[in-house]
């Protein structure tokens, strides 16, 4: 196992697990679930009900696909997990944190435990692959030597050691997505969220990305992938939940 993926190699600046329990409204017991949705409804300001009465439990170490057609609520579900949106009914609990109750510093602390991958990569154009990957840790004040220690294994996992000094425009789409995965895992997250990570990629590059996510899952990272690509889901052979018009469809094996 590489150092970057070592589950015991925790971010020195991150809250210890016991501290998390002090947050208002959270029971001081370790839950076997990484993510729980309890009766969650999300209505946007314009009145669109994007999720309706969602109950969901994701165990630590799971690899779960969230599928459904465009507009079915996949991105909203992801945003509720990382606190970009808040439920108007019900609770979203992530690693024992009730996300809807977190603001400011506390929300930042939760996000340090998460890695997030987007369809459009969201790399900073004028920064190299290494700099992009290191940026969040740098902002957190992690020492340069510690960042260097983590960079190599993170780039190795995604196969970009040789592209460390390249700028995003010098990379293919698949490579850019792999760079964004390196950025997502450099903080050794417990949970990796990927929202349509293969949406801009051809089938071969899409499968390469899924294989990397599978590998990360084998070293203990809980992985949730939102995608509308049914063939990829079928090939991957992981559990699937389906959304349709904001409602959860019965769980089926892929
Ligand atoms: P998916 O990711 O499956 O395409 P989304 O979660 O993006 O679905 O969207 C679910 C529904 O919520 C859609 O009807 C979409 O138009 C609506 N929606 C998403 N974001 C917003 C927003 N910020 N304001 C209003 N409606 C939104």
PDB file of C-alpha atoms and ligand atoms in Angstrom:
ATOM      1  CA  UNK A   1       0.000   0.000   0.000  1.00  0.00           C
ATOM      2  CA  UNK A   2       1.357   3.403  -0.880  1.00  0.00           C
ATOM      3  CA  UNK A   3       1.862   6.043   1.776  1.00  0.00           C
ATOM      4  CA  UNK A   4      -0.729   8.357   0.272  1.00  0.00           C
ATOM      5  CA  UNK A   5      -3.335   5.685   0.716  1.00  0.00           C
ATOM      6  CA  UNK A   6      -2.237   4.559   4.137  1.00  0.00           C
ATOM      7  CA  UNK A   7      -5.354   4.826   6.260  1.00  0.00           C
ATOM      8  CA  UNK A   8      -3.197   5.469   9.341  1.00  0.00           C
ATOM      9  CA  UNK A   9      -1.387   8.364   7.720  1.00  0.00           C
ATOM     10  CA  UNK A  10      -3.861  11.040   8.740  1.00  0.00           C
ATOM     11  CA  UNK A  11      -3.737  14.723   8.091  1.00  0.00           C
ATOM     12  CA  UNK A  12      -2.034  16.168  11.194  1.00  0.00           C
ATOM     13  CA  UNK A  13      -4.253  19.238  11.029  1.00  0.00           C
ATOM     14  CA  UNK A  14      -7.498  17.324  10.845  1.00  0.00           C
ATOM     15  CA  UNK A  15      -9.806  16.951  13.784  1.00  0.00           C
ATOM     16  CA  UNK A  16      -9.518  13.699  15.645  1.00  0.00           C
ATOM     17  CA  UNK A  17     -12.507  11.450  15.520  1.00  0.00           C
ATOM     18  CA  UNK A  18     -13.379  11.990  19.189  1.00  0.00           C
ATOM     19  CA  UNK A  19     -13.623  15.748  18.622  1.00  0.00           C
ATOM     20  CA  UNK A  20     -16.195  15.269  15.917  1.00  0.00           C
ATOM     21  CA  UNK A  21     -18.646  13.881  18.424  1.00  0.00           C
ATOM     22  CA  UNK A  22     -18.738  17.145  20.305  1.00  0.00           C
ATOM     23  CA  UNK A  23     -20.713  18.685  17.523  1.00  0.00           C
ATOM     24  CA  UNK A  24     -24.210  19.567  18.500  1.00  0.00           C
ATOM     25  CA  UNK A  25     -26.819  17.019  17.583  1.00  0.00           C
ATOM     26  CA  UNK A  26     -24.497  14.095  17.033  1.00  0.00           C
ATOM     27  CA  UNK A  27     -24.518  10.996  19.187  1.00  0.00           C
ATOM     28  CA  UNK A  28     -21.129  10.084  20.693  1.00  0.00           C
ATOM     29  CA  UNK A  29     -21.086   6.634  19.135  1.00  0.00           C
ATOM     30  CA  UNK A  30     -19.104   5.479  16.126  1.00  0.00           C
ATOM     31  CA  UNK A  31     -21.467   4.556  13.332  1.00  0.00           C
ATOM     32  CA  UNK A  32     -20.695   1.715  10.909  1.00  0.00           C
ATOM     33  CA  UNK A  33     -22.048   4.008   8.203  1.00  0.00           C
ATOM     34  CA  UNK A  34     -20.002   6.534   6.314  1.00  0.00           C
ATOM     35  CA  UNK A  35     -23.104   8.205   4.897  1.00  0.00           C
ATOM     36  CA  UNK A  36     -26.717   8.208   6.024  1.00  0.00           C
ATOM     37  CA  UNK A  37     -29.711   9.974   4.515  1.00  0.00           C
ATOM     38  CA  UNK A  38     -32.668   9.923   6.864  1.00  0.00           C
ATOM     39  CA  UNK A  39     -35.896  11.075   5.220  1.00  0.00           C
ATOM     40  CA  UNK A  40     -34.125  13.721   3.148  1.00  0.00           C
ATOM     41  CA  UNK A  41     -36.017  16.117   0.917  1.00  0.00           C
ATOM     42  CA  UNK A  42     -34.326  18.922  -1.007  1.00  0.00           C
ATOM     43  CA  UNK A  43     -36.331  21.679  -2.620  1.00  0.00           C
ATOM     44  CA  UNK A  44     -34.529  24.430  -4.490  1.00  0.00           C
ATOM     45  CA  UNK A  45     -35.580  28.068  -4.107  1.00  0.00           C
ATOM     46  CA  UNK A  46     -37.454  28.020  -7.402  1.00  0.00           C
ATOM     47  CA  UNK A  47     -39.654  25.240  -6.034  1.00  0.00           C
ATOM     48  CA  UNK A  48     -37.970  22.300  -7.808  1.00  0.00           C
ATOM     49  CA  UNK A  49     -38.100  19.235  -5.586  1.00  0.00           C
ATOM     50  CA  UNK A  50     -34.817  17.559  -6.537  1.00  0.00           C
ATOM     51  CA  UNK A  51     -34.839  14.804  -3.900  1.00  0.00           C
ATOM     52  CA  UNK A  52     -37.850  13.414  -2.104  1.00  0.00           C
ATOM     53  CA  UNK A  53     -37.805  11.466   1.142  1.00  0.00           C
ATOM     54  CA  UNK A  54     -34.484   9.719   0.588  1.00  0.00           C
ATOM     55  CA  UNK A  55     -33.338   7.025   3.012  1.00  0.00           C
ATOM     56  CA  UNK A  56     -29.872   5.691   2.302  1.00  0.00           C
ATOM     57  CA  UNK A  57     -27.082   4.013   4.224  1.00  0.00           C
ATOM     58  CA  UNK A  58     -23.573   3.621   2.867  1.00  0.00           C
ATOM     59  CA  UNK A  59     -21.233   1.482   4.944  1.00  0.00           C
ATOM     60  CA  UNK A  60     -17.591   2.303   5.467  1.00  0.00           C
ATOM     61  CA  UNK A  61     -15.570   0.695   2.692  1.00  0.00           C
ATOM     62  CA  UNK A  62     -18.482   0.451   0.240  1.00  0.00           C
ATOM     63  CA  UNK A  63     -18.261   1.266  -3.450  1.00  0.00           C
ATOM     64  CA  UNK A  64     -21.638   2.547  -4.594  1.00  0.00           C
ATOM     65  CA  UNK A  65     -22.910   3.847  -7.915  1.00  0.00           C
ATOM     66  CA  UNK A  66     -25.726   6.383  -8.051  1.00  0.00           C
ATOM     67  CA  UNK A  67     -27.406   6.273 -11.431  1.00  0.00           C
ATOM     68  CA  UNK A  68     -30.387   7.871 -13.045  1.00  0.00           C
ATOM     69  CA  UNK A  69     -31.189  10.109 -15.994  1.00  0.00           C
ATOM     70  CA  UNK A  70     -30.165  13.725 -16.199  1.00  0.00           C
ATOM     71  CA  UNK A  71     -32.130  15.786 -13.684  1.00  0.00           C
ATOM     72  CA  UNK A  72     -32.934  12.820 -11.425  1.00  0.00           C
ATOM     73  CA  UNK A  73     -31.061  14.312  -8.444  1.00  0.00           C
ATOM     74  CA  UNK A  74     -27.615  12.671  -8.520  1.00  0.00           C
ATOM     75  CA  UNK A  75     -25.603  15.885  -8.210  1.00  0.00           C
ATOM     76  CA  UNK A  76     -27.920  17.203  -5.535  1.00  0.00           C
ATOM     77  CA  UNK A  77     -27.363  14.041  -3.511  1.00  0.00           C
ATOM     78  CA  UNK A  78     -23.601  14.551  -3.791  1.00  0.00           C
ATOM     79  CA  UNK A  79     -23.852  18.246  -2.884  1.00  0.00           C
ATOM     80  CA  UNK A  80     -25.812  17.399   0.255  1.00  0.00           C
ATOM     81  CA  UNK A  81     -22.984  15.078   1.308  1.00  0.00           C
ATOM     82  CA  UNK A  82     -20.271  17.716   0.974  1.00  0.00           C
ATOM     83  CA  UNK A  83     -22.466  20.485   2.303  1.00  0.00           C
ATOM     84  CA  UNK A  84     -22.863  22.647  -0.774  1.00  0.00           C
ATOM     85  CA  UNK A  85     -26.614  22.249  -0.376  1.00  0.00           C
ATOM     86  CA  UNK A  86     -28.674  21.577   2.747  1.00  0.00           C
ATOM     87  CA  UNK A  87     -31.764  19.441   3.128  1.00  0.00           C
ATOM     88  CA  UNK A  88     -35.023  21.180   3.937  1.00  0.00           C
ATOM     89  CA  UNK A  89     -36.282  18.008   5.592  1.00  0.00           C
ATOM     90  CA  UNK A  90     -34.425  15.069   7.140  1.00  0.00           C
ATOM     91  CA  UNK A  91     -30.739  14.652   8.005  1.00  0.00           C
ATOM     92  CA  UNK A  92     -27.602  13.879   6.036  1.00  0.00           C
ATOM     93  CA  UNK A  93     -25.000  12.342   8.329  1.00  0.00           C
ATOM     94  CA  UNK A  94     -21.455  11.867   7.053  1.00  0.00           C
ATOM     95  CA  UNK A  95     -18.872  10.106   9.204  1.00  0.00           C
ATOM     96  CA  UNK A  96     -20.975  11.009  12.266  1.00  0.00           C
ATOM     97  CA  UNK A  97     -21.251  14.654  11.251  1.00  0.00           C
ATOM     98  CA  UNK A  98     -24.747  16.016  10.682  1.00  0.00           C
ATOM     99  CA  UNK A  99     -23.862  18.031   7.606  1.00  0.00           C
ATOM    100  CA  UNK A 100     -26.940  20.249   7.727  1.00  0.00           C
ATOM    101  CA  UNK A 101     -25.787  21.595  11.108  1.00  0.00           C
ATOM    102  CA  UNK A 102     -22.260  22.453   9.990  1.00  0.00           C
ATOM    103  CA  UNK A 103     -21.098  25.895   8.920  1.00  0.00           C
ATOM    104  CA  UNK A 104     -17.770  27.634   8.412  1.00  0.00           C
ATOM    105  CA  UNK A 105     -14.883  25.997  10.164  1.00  0.00           C
ATOM    106  CA  UNK A 106     -16.765  22.855  11.057  1.00  0.00           C
ATOM    107  CA  UNK A 107     -17.863  22.321   7.473  1.00  0.00           C
ATOM    108  CA  UNK A 108     -14.259  22.842   6.326  1.00  0.00           C
ATOM    109  CA  UNK A 109     -13.124  20.212   8.791  1.00  0.00           C
ATOM    110  CA  UNK A 110     -15.601  17.720   7.409  1.00  0.00           C
ATOM    111  CA  UNK A 111     -14.541  18.493   3.852  1.00  0.00           C
ATOM    112  CA  UNK A 112     -10.963  17.668   4.718  1.00  0.00           C
ATOM    113  CA  UNK A 113     -12.136  14.111   5.244  1.00  0.00           C
ATOM    114  CA  UNK A 114     -13.641  14.017   1.749  1.00  0.00           C
ATOM    115  CA  UNK A 115     -12.175  13.855  -1.729  1.00  0.00           C
ATOM    116  CA  UNK A 116     -14.320  15.225  -4.539  1.00  0.00           C
ATOM    117  CA  UNK A 117     -13.976  14.604  -8.266  1.00  0.00           C
ATOM    118  CA  UNK A 118     -16.040  16.506 -10.844  1.00  0.00           C
ATOM    119  CA  UNK A 119     -16.893  15.868 -14.476  1.00  0.00           C
ATOM    120  CA  UNK A 120     -15.035  18.992 -15.615  1.00  0.00           C
ATOM    121  CA  UNK A 121     -11.856  18.288 -13.569  1.00  0.00           C
ATOM    122  CA  UNK A 122     -11.680  21.836 -12.141  1.00  0.00           C
ATOM    123  CA  UNK A 123      -7.908  22.074 -12.345  1.00  0.00           C
ATOM    124  CA  UNK A 124      -6.269  25.477 -12.123  1.00  0.00           C
ATOM    125  CA  UNK A 125      -4.860  26.201 -15.605  1.00  0.00           C
ATOM    126  CA  UNK A 126      -1.689  28.052 -14.592  1.00  0.00           C
ATOM    127  CA  UNK A 127      -0.614  25.448 -12.060  1.00  0.00           C
ATOM    128  CA  UNK A 128       1.190  22.201 -12.779  1.00  0.00           C
ATOM    129  CA  UNK A 129      -0.247  18.802 -11.929  1.00  0.00           C
ATOM    130  CA  UNK A 130       1.807  18.729  -8.712  1.00  0.00           C
ATOM    131  CA  UNK A 131       0.779  22.246  -7.749  1.00  0.00           C
ATOM    132  CA  UNK A 132      -2.874  21.496  -8.391  1.00  0.00           C
ATOM    133  CA  UNK A 133      -2.676  18.375  -6.258  1.00  0.00           C
ATOM    134  CA  UNK A 134      -0.841  20.171  -3.452  1.00  0.00           C
ATOM    135  CA  UNK A 135      -2.956  23.317  -3.376  1.00  0.00           C
ATOM    136  CA  UNK A 136      -5.493  22.285  -0.751  1.00  0.00           C
ATOM    137  CA  UNK A 137      -2.867  20.962   1.640  1.00  0.00           C
ATOM    138  CA  UNK A 138      -0.869  24.136   1.159  1.00  0.00           C
ATOM    139  CA  UNK A 139      -3.933  26.207   2.022  1.00  0.00           C
ATOM    140  CA  UNK A 140      -4.327  24.135   5.176  1.00  0.00           C
ATOM    141  CA  UNK A 141      -0.755  24.951   6.192  1.00  0.00           C
ATOM    142  CA  UNK A 142       0.571  21.415   5.830  1.00  0.00           C
ATOM    143  CA  UNK A 143       4.405  21.585   5.813  1.00  0.00           C
ATOM    144  CA  UNK A 144       6.112  21.450   2.423  1.00  0.00           C
ATOM    145  CA  UNK A 145       8.034  18.285   3.316  1.00  0.00           C
ATOM    146  CA  UNK A 146       4.801  16.509   4.245  1.00  0.00           C
ATOM    147  CA  UNK A 147       3.219  17.617   0.961  1.00  0.00           C
ATOM    148  CA  UNK A 148       6.214  16.305  -0.963  1.00  0.00           C
ATOM    149  CA  UNK A 149       5.980  13.013   0.907  1.00  0.00           C
ATOM    150  CA  UNK A 150       2.367  12.610  -0.168  1.00  0.00           C
ATOM    151  CA  UNK A 151       2.709  13.834  -3.744  1.00  0.00           C
ATOM    152  CA  UNK A 152       4.676  10.982  -5.218  1.00  0.00           C
ATOM    153  CA  UNK A 153       2.362   8.131  -4.137  1.00  0.00           C
ATOM    154  CA  UNK A 154      -0.755  10.133  -5.065  1.00  0.00           C
ATOM    155  CA  UNK A 155       0.579  10.700  -8.591  1.00  0.00           C
ATOM    156  CA  UNK A 156       1.765   7.113  -8.795  1.00  0.00           C
ATOM    157  CA  UNK A 157      -1.707   5.748  -8.059  1.00  0.00           C
ATOM    158  CA  UNK A 158      -3.131   7.674 -11.015  1.00  0.00           C
ATOM    159  CA  UNK A 159      -0.118   6.984 -13.256  1.00  0.00           C
ATOM    160  CA  UNK A 160       0.983  10.593 -13.639  1.00  0.00           C
ATOM    161  CA  UNK A 161       4.470  10.571 -12.107  1.00  0.00           C
ATOM    162  CA  UNK A 162       5.914  11.587 -15.467  1.00  0.00           C
ATOM    163  CA  UNK A 163       3.451  14.449 -15.896  1.00  0.00           C
ATOM    164  CA  UNK A 164       3.978  16.066 -12.488  1.00  0.00           C
ATOM    165  CA  UNK A 165       5.365  19.260 -14.008  1.00  0.00           C
ATOM    166  CA  UNK A 166       2.889  19.540 -16.872  1.00  0.00           C
ATOM    167  CA  UNK A 167       0.134  22.133 -17.020  1.00  0.00           C
ATOM    168  CA  UNK A 168      -3.465  20.973 -17.512  1.00  0.00           C
ATOM    169  CA  UNK A 169      -3.540  22.147 -21.138  1.00  0.00           C
ATOM    170  CA  UNK A 170      -0.667  19.758 -21.846  1.00  0.00           C
ATOM    171  CA  UNK A 171      -2.728  16.773 -20.693  1.00  0.00           C
ATOM    172  CA  UNK A 172      -5.429  14.691 -22.350  1.00  0.00           C
ATOM    173  CA  UNK A 173      -8.910  14.672 -20.821  1.00  0.00           C
ATOM    174  CA  UNK A 174      -8.240  11.320 -19.169  1.00  0.00           C
ATOM    175  CA  UNK A 175      -4.988  12.595 -17.712  1.00  0.00           C
ATOM    176  CA  UNK A 176      -6.678  15.731 -16.411  1.00  0.00           C
ATOM    177  CA  UNK A 177      -9.271  13.643 -14.674  1.00  0.00           C
ATOM    178  CA  UNK A 178      -6.552  11.461 -13.178  1.00  0.00           C
ATOM    179  CA  UNK A 179      -4.794  14.623 -11.963  1.00  0.00           C
ATOM    180  CA  UNK A 180      -8.017  15.687 -10.284  1.00  0.00           C
ATOM    181  CA  UNK A 181      -8.201  12.278  -8.590  1.00  0.00           C
ATOM    182  CA  UNK A 182      -4.638  12.768  -7.303  1.00  0.00           C
ATOM    183  CA  UNK A 183      -5.768  16.112  -5.869  1.00  0.00           C
ATOM    184  CA  UNK A 184      -8.772  14.417  -4.265  1.00  0.00           C
ATOM    185  CA  UNK A 185      -6.751  11.679  -2.541  1.00  0.00           C
ATOM    186  CA  UNK A 186      -3.672  13.583  -1.414  1.00  0.00           C
ATOM    187  CA  UNK A 187      -5.449  14.445   1.833  1.00  0.00           C
ATOM    188  CA  UNK A 188      -6.082  10.716   2.500  1.00  0.00           C
ATOM    189  CA  UNK A 189      -9.892  11.032   2.503  1.00  0.00           C
ATOM    190  CA  UNK A 190     -12.218   8.543   4.122  1.00  0.00           C
ATOM    191  CA  UNK A 191     -14.834   9.150   1.457  1.00  0.00           C
ATOM    192  CA  UNK A 192     -14.326   9.850  -2.240  1.00  0.00           C
ATOM    193  CA  UNK A 193     -17.235  11.428  -4.129  1.00  0.00           C
ATOM    194  CA  UNK A 194     -17.129  11.411  -7.912  1.00  0.00           C
ATOM    195  CA  UNK A 195     -19.877  13.292  -9.769  1.00  0.00           C
ATOM    196  CA  UNK A 196     -20.005  12.103 -13.407  1.00  0.00           C
ATOM    197  CA  UNK A 197     -16.216  11.552 -13.396  1.00  0.00           C
ATOM    198  CA  UNK A 198     -16.267   9.918 -16.814  1.00  0.00           C
ATOM    199  CA  UNK A 199     -18.792  12.246 -18.451  1.00  0.00           C
ATOM    200  CA  UNK A 200     -16.211  13.870 -20.748  1.00  0.00           C
ATOM    201  CA  UNK A 201     -14.151  10.761 -21.469  1.00  0.00           C
ATOM    202  CA  UNK A 202     -14.106   8.082 -24.154  1.00  0.00           C
ATOM    203  CA  UNK A 203     -14.861   4.514 -23.001  1.00  0.00           C
ATOM    204  CA  UNK A 204     -11.221   3.507 -22.594  1.00  0.00           C
ATOM    205  CA  UNK A 205     -10.313   6.510 -20.440  1.00  0.00           C
ATOM    206  CA  UNK A 206     -13.582   6.169 -18.549  1.00  0.00           C
ATOM    207  CA  UNK A 207     -12.731   2.615 -17.623  1.00  0.00           C
ATOM    208  CA  UNK A 208      -9.229   3.643 -16.567  1.00  0.00           C
ATOM    209  CA  UNK A 209     -10.757   6.164 -14.153  1.00  0.00           C
ATOM    210  CA  UNK A 210     -13.137   3.566 -12.746  1.00  0.00           C
ATOM    211  CA  UNK A 211     -10.248   1.127 -12.276  1.00  0.00           C
ATOM    212  CA  UNK A 212      -8.381   3.764 -10.251  1.00  0.00           C
ATOM    213  CA  UNK A 213     -11.475   4.357  -8.099  1.00  0.00           C
ATOM    214  CA  UNK A 214     -11.801   0.602  -7.594  1.00  0.00           C
ATOM    215  CA  UNK A 215      -8.189   0.410  -6.500  1.00  0.00           C
ATOM    216  CA  UNK A 216      -8.699   3.248  -4.022  1.00  0.00           C
ATOM    217  CA  UNK A 217     -11.682   1.386  -2.648  1.00  0.00           C
ATOM    218  CA  UNK A 218      -9.586  -1.744  -2.070  1.00  0.00           C
ATOM    219  CA  UNK A 219      -7.335   0.218   0.298  1.00  0.00           C
ATOM    220  CA  UNK A 220     -10.309   1.261   2.407  1.00  0.00           C
ATOM    221  CA  UNK A 221     -11.662   4.463   0.894  1.00  0.00           C
ATOM    222  CA  UNK A 222     -15.451   4.547   0.645  1.00  0.00           C
ATOM    223  CA  UNK A 223     -16.342   5.512  -2.926  1.00  0.00           C
ATOM    224  CA  UNK A 224     -19.579   6.970  -4.300  1.00  0.00           C
ATOM    225  CA  UNK A 225     -19.855   7.577  -8.031  1.00  0.00           C
ATOM    226  CA  UNK A 226     -22.749   9.399  -9.696  1.00  0.00           C
ATOM    227  CA  UNK A 227     -23.089   8.516 -13.359  1.00  0.00           C
ATOM    228  CA  UNK A 228     -25.678   8.121 -16.073  1.00  0.00           C
ATOM    229  CA  UNK A 229     -23.421   5.631 -17.913  1.00  0.00           C
ATOM    230  CA  UNK A 230     -25.282   2.330 -17.488  1.00  0.00           C
ATOM    231  CA  UNK A 231     -22.697   0.270 -19.390  1.00  0.00           C
ATOM    232  CA  UNK A 232     -19.909   1.407 -17.101  1.00  0.00           C
ATOM    233  CA  UNK A 233     -21.972   0.531 -14.052  1.00  0.00           C
ATOM    234  CA  UNK A 234     -22.746  -2.901 -15.414  1.00  0.00           C
ATOM    235  CA  UNK A 235     -19.101  -3.594 -16.223  1.00  0.00           C
ATOM    236  CA  UNK A 236     -17.951  -2.451 -12.792  1.00  0.00           C
ATOM    237  CA  UNK A 237     -20.024  -4.914 -10.770  1.00  0.00           C
ATOM    238  CA  UNK A 238     -20.610  -2.763  -7.715  1.00  0.00           C
ATOM    239  CA  UNK A 239     -23.914  -2.073  -5.948  1.00  0.00           C
ATOM    240  CA  UNK A 240     -26.127   0.524  -7.584  1.00  0.00           C
ATOM    241  CA  UNK A 241     -28.849   2.828  -6.405  1.00  0.00           C
ATOM    242  CA  UNK A 242     -31.116   4.451  -8.952  1.00  0.00           C
ATOM    243  CA  UNK A 243     -32.774   7.827  -8.770  1.00  0.00           C
ATOM    244  CA  UNK A 244     -35.802   8.737 -10.811  1.00  0.00           C
ATOM    245  CA  UNK A 245     -37.341  12.184 -10.526  1.00  0.00           C
ATOM    246  CA  UNK A 246     -35.749  12.636  -7.116  1.00  0.00           C
ATOM    247  CA  UNK A 247     -36.966   9.356  -5.700  1.00  0.00           C
ATOM    248  CA  UNK A 248     -34.832   6.372  -4.828  1.00  0.00           C
ATOM    249  CA  UNK A 249     -35.664   3.218  -6.754  1.00  0.00           C
ATOM    250  CA  UNK A 250     -35.225  -0.208  -5.147  1.00  0.00           C
ATOM    251  CA  UNK A 251     -31.592  -1.302  -4.701  1.00  0.00           C
ATOM    252  CA  UNK A 252     -30.427  -3.879  -7.214  1.00  0.00           C
ATOM    253  CA  UNK A 253     -27.201  -5.714  -7.906  1.00  0.00           C
ATOM    254  CA  UNK A 254     -25.385  -4.438 -10.984  1.00  0.00           C
TER     255      UNK A 254
HETATM  256  P1  LIG B   1     -28.636  15.123 -12.006  1.00  0.00           P
HETATM  257  O1  LIG B   1     -27.323  15.291 -11.341  1.00  0.00           O
HETATM  258  O2  LIG B   1     -29.214  13.755 -11.878  1.00  0.00           O
HETATM  259  O3  LIG B   1     -28.619  15.582 -13.431  1.00  0.00           O
HETATM  260  P2  LIG B   1     -29.474  17.399 -10.383  1.00  0.00           P
HETATM  261  O4  LIG B   1     -29.282  17.011  -8.972  1.00  0.00           O
HETATM  262  O5  LIG B   1     -28.435  18.259 -11.008  1.00  0.00           O
HETATM  263  O6  LIG B   1     -29.698  16.068 -11.260  1.00  0.00           O
HETATM  264  O7  LIG B   1     -30.874  18.123 -10.545  1.00  0.00           O
HETATM  265  C1  LIG B   1     -32.080  17.598 -10.004  1.00  0.00           C
HETATM  266  C2  LIG B   1     -33.193  18.587 -10.259  1.00  0.00           C
HETATM  267  O8  LIG B   1     -32.938  19.768  -9.528  1.00  0.00           O
HETATM  268  C3  LIG B   1     -33.320  19.002 -11.722  1.00  0.00           C
HETATM  269  O9  LIG B   1     -34.693  19.204 -12.004  1.00  0.00           O
HETATM  270  C4  LIG B   1     -32.566  20.317 -11.770  1.00  0.00           C
HETATM  271  O10 LIG B   1     -33.071  21.146 -12.788  1.00  0.00           O
HETATM  272  C5  LIG B   1     -32.858  20.885 -10.393  1.00  0.00           C
HETATM  273  N1  LIG B   1     -31.787  21.758  -9.899  1.00  0.00           N
HETATM  274  C6  LIG B   1     -30.494  21.447  -9.719  1.00  0.00           C
HETATM  275  N2  LIG B   1     -29.813  22.473  -9.210  1.00  0.00           N
HETATM  276  C7  LIG B   1     -30.701  23.477  -9.058  1.00  0.00           C
HETATM  277  C8  LIG B   1     -30.602  24.826  -8.569  1.00  0.00           C
HETATM  278  N3  LIG B   1     -29.458  25.335  -8.110  1.00  0.00           N
HETATM  279  N4  LIG B   1     -31.732  25.579  -8.562  1.00  0.00           N
HETATM  280  C9  LIG B   1     -32.896  25.081  -8.999  1.00  0.00           C
HETATM  281  N5  LIG B   1     -33.056  23.814  -9.460  1.00  0.00           N
HETATM  282  C10 LIG B   1     -31.973  23.022  -9.500  1.00  0.00           C
END
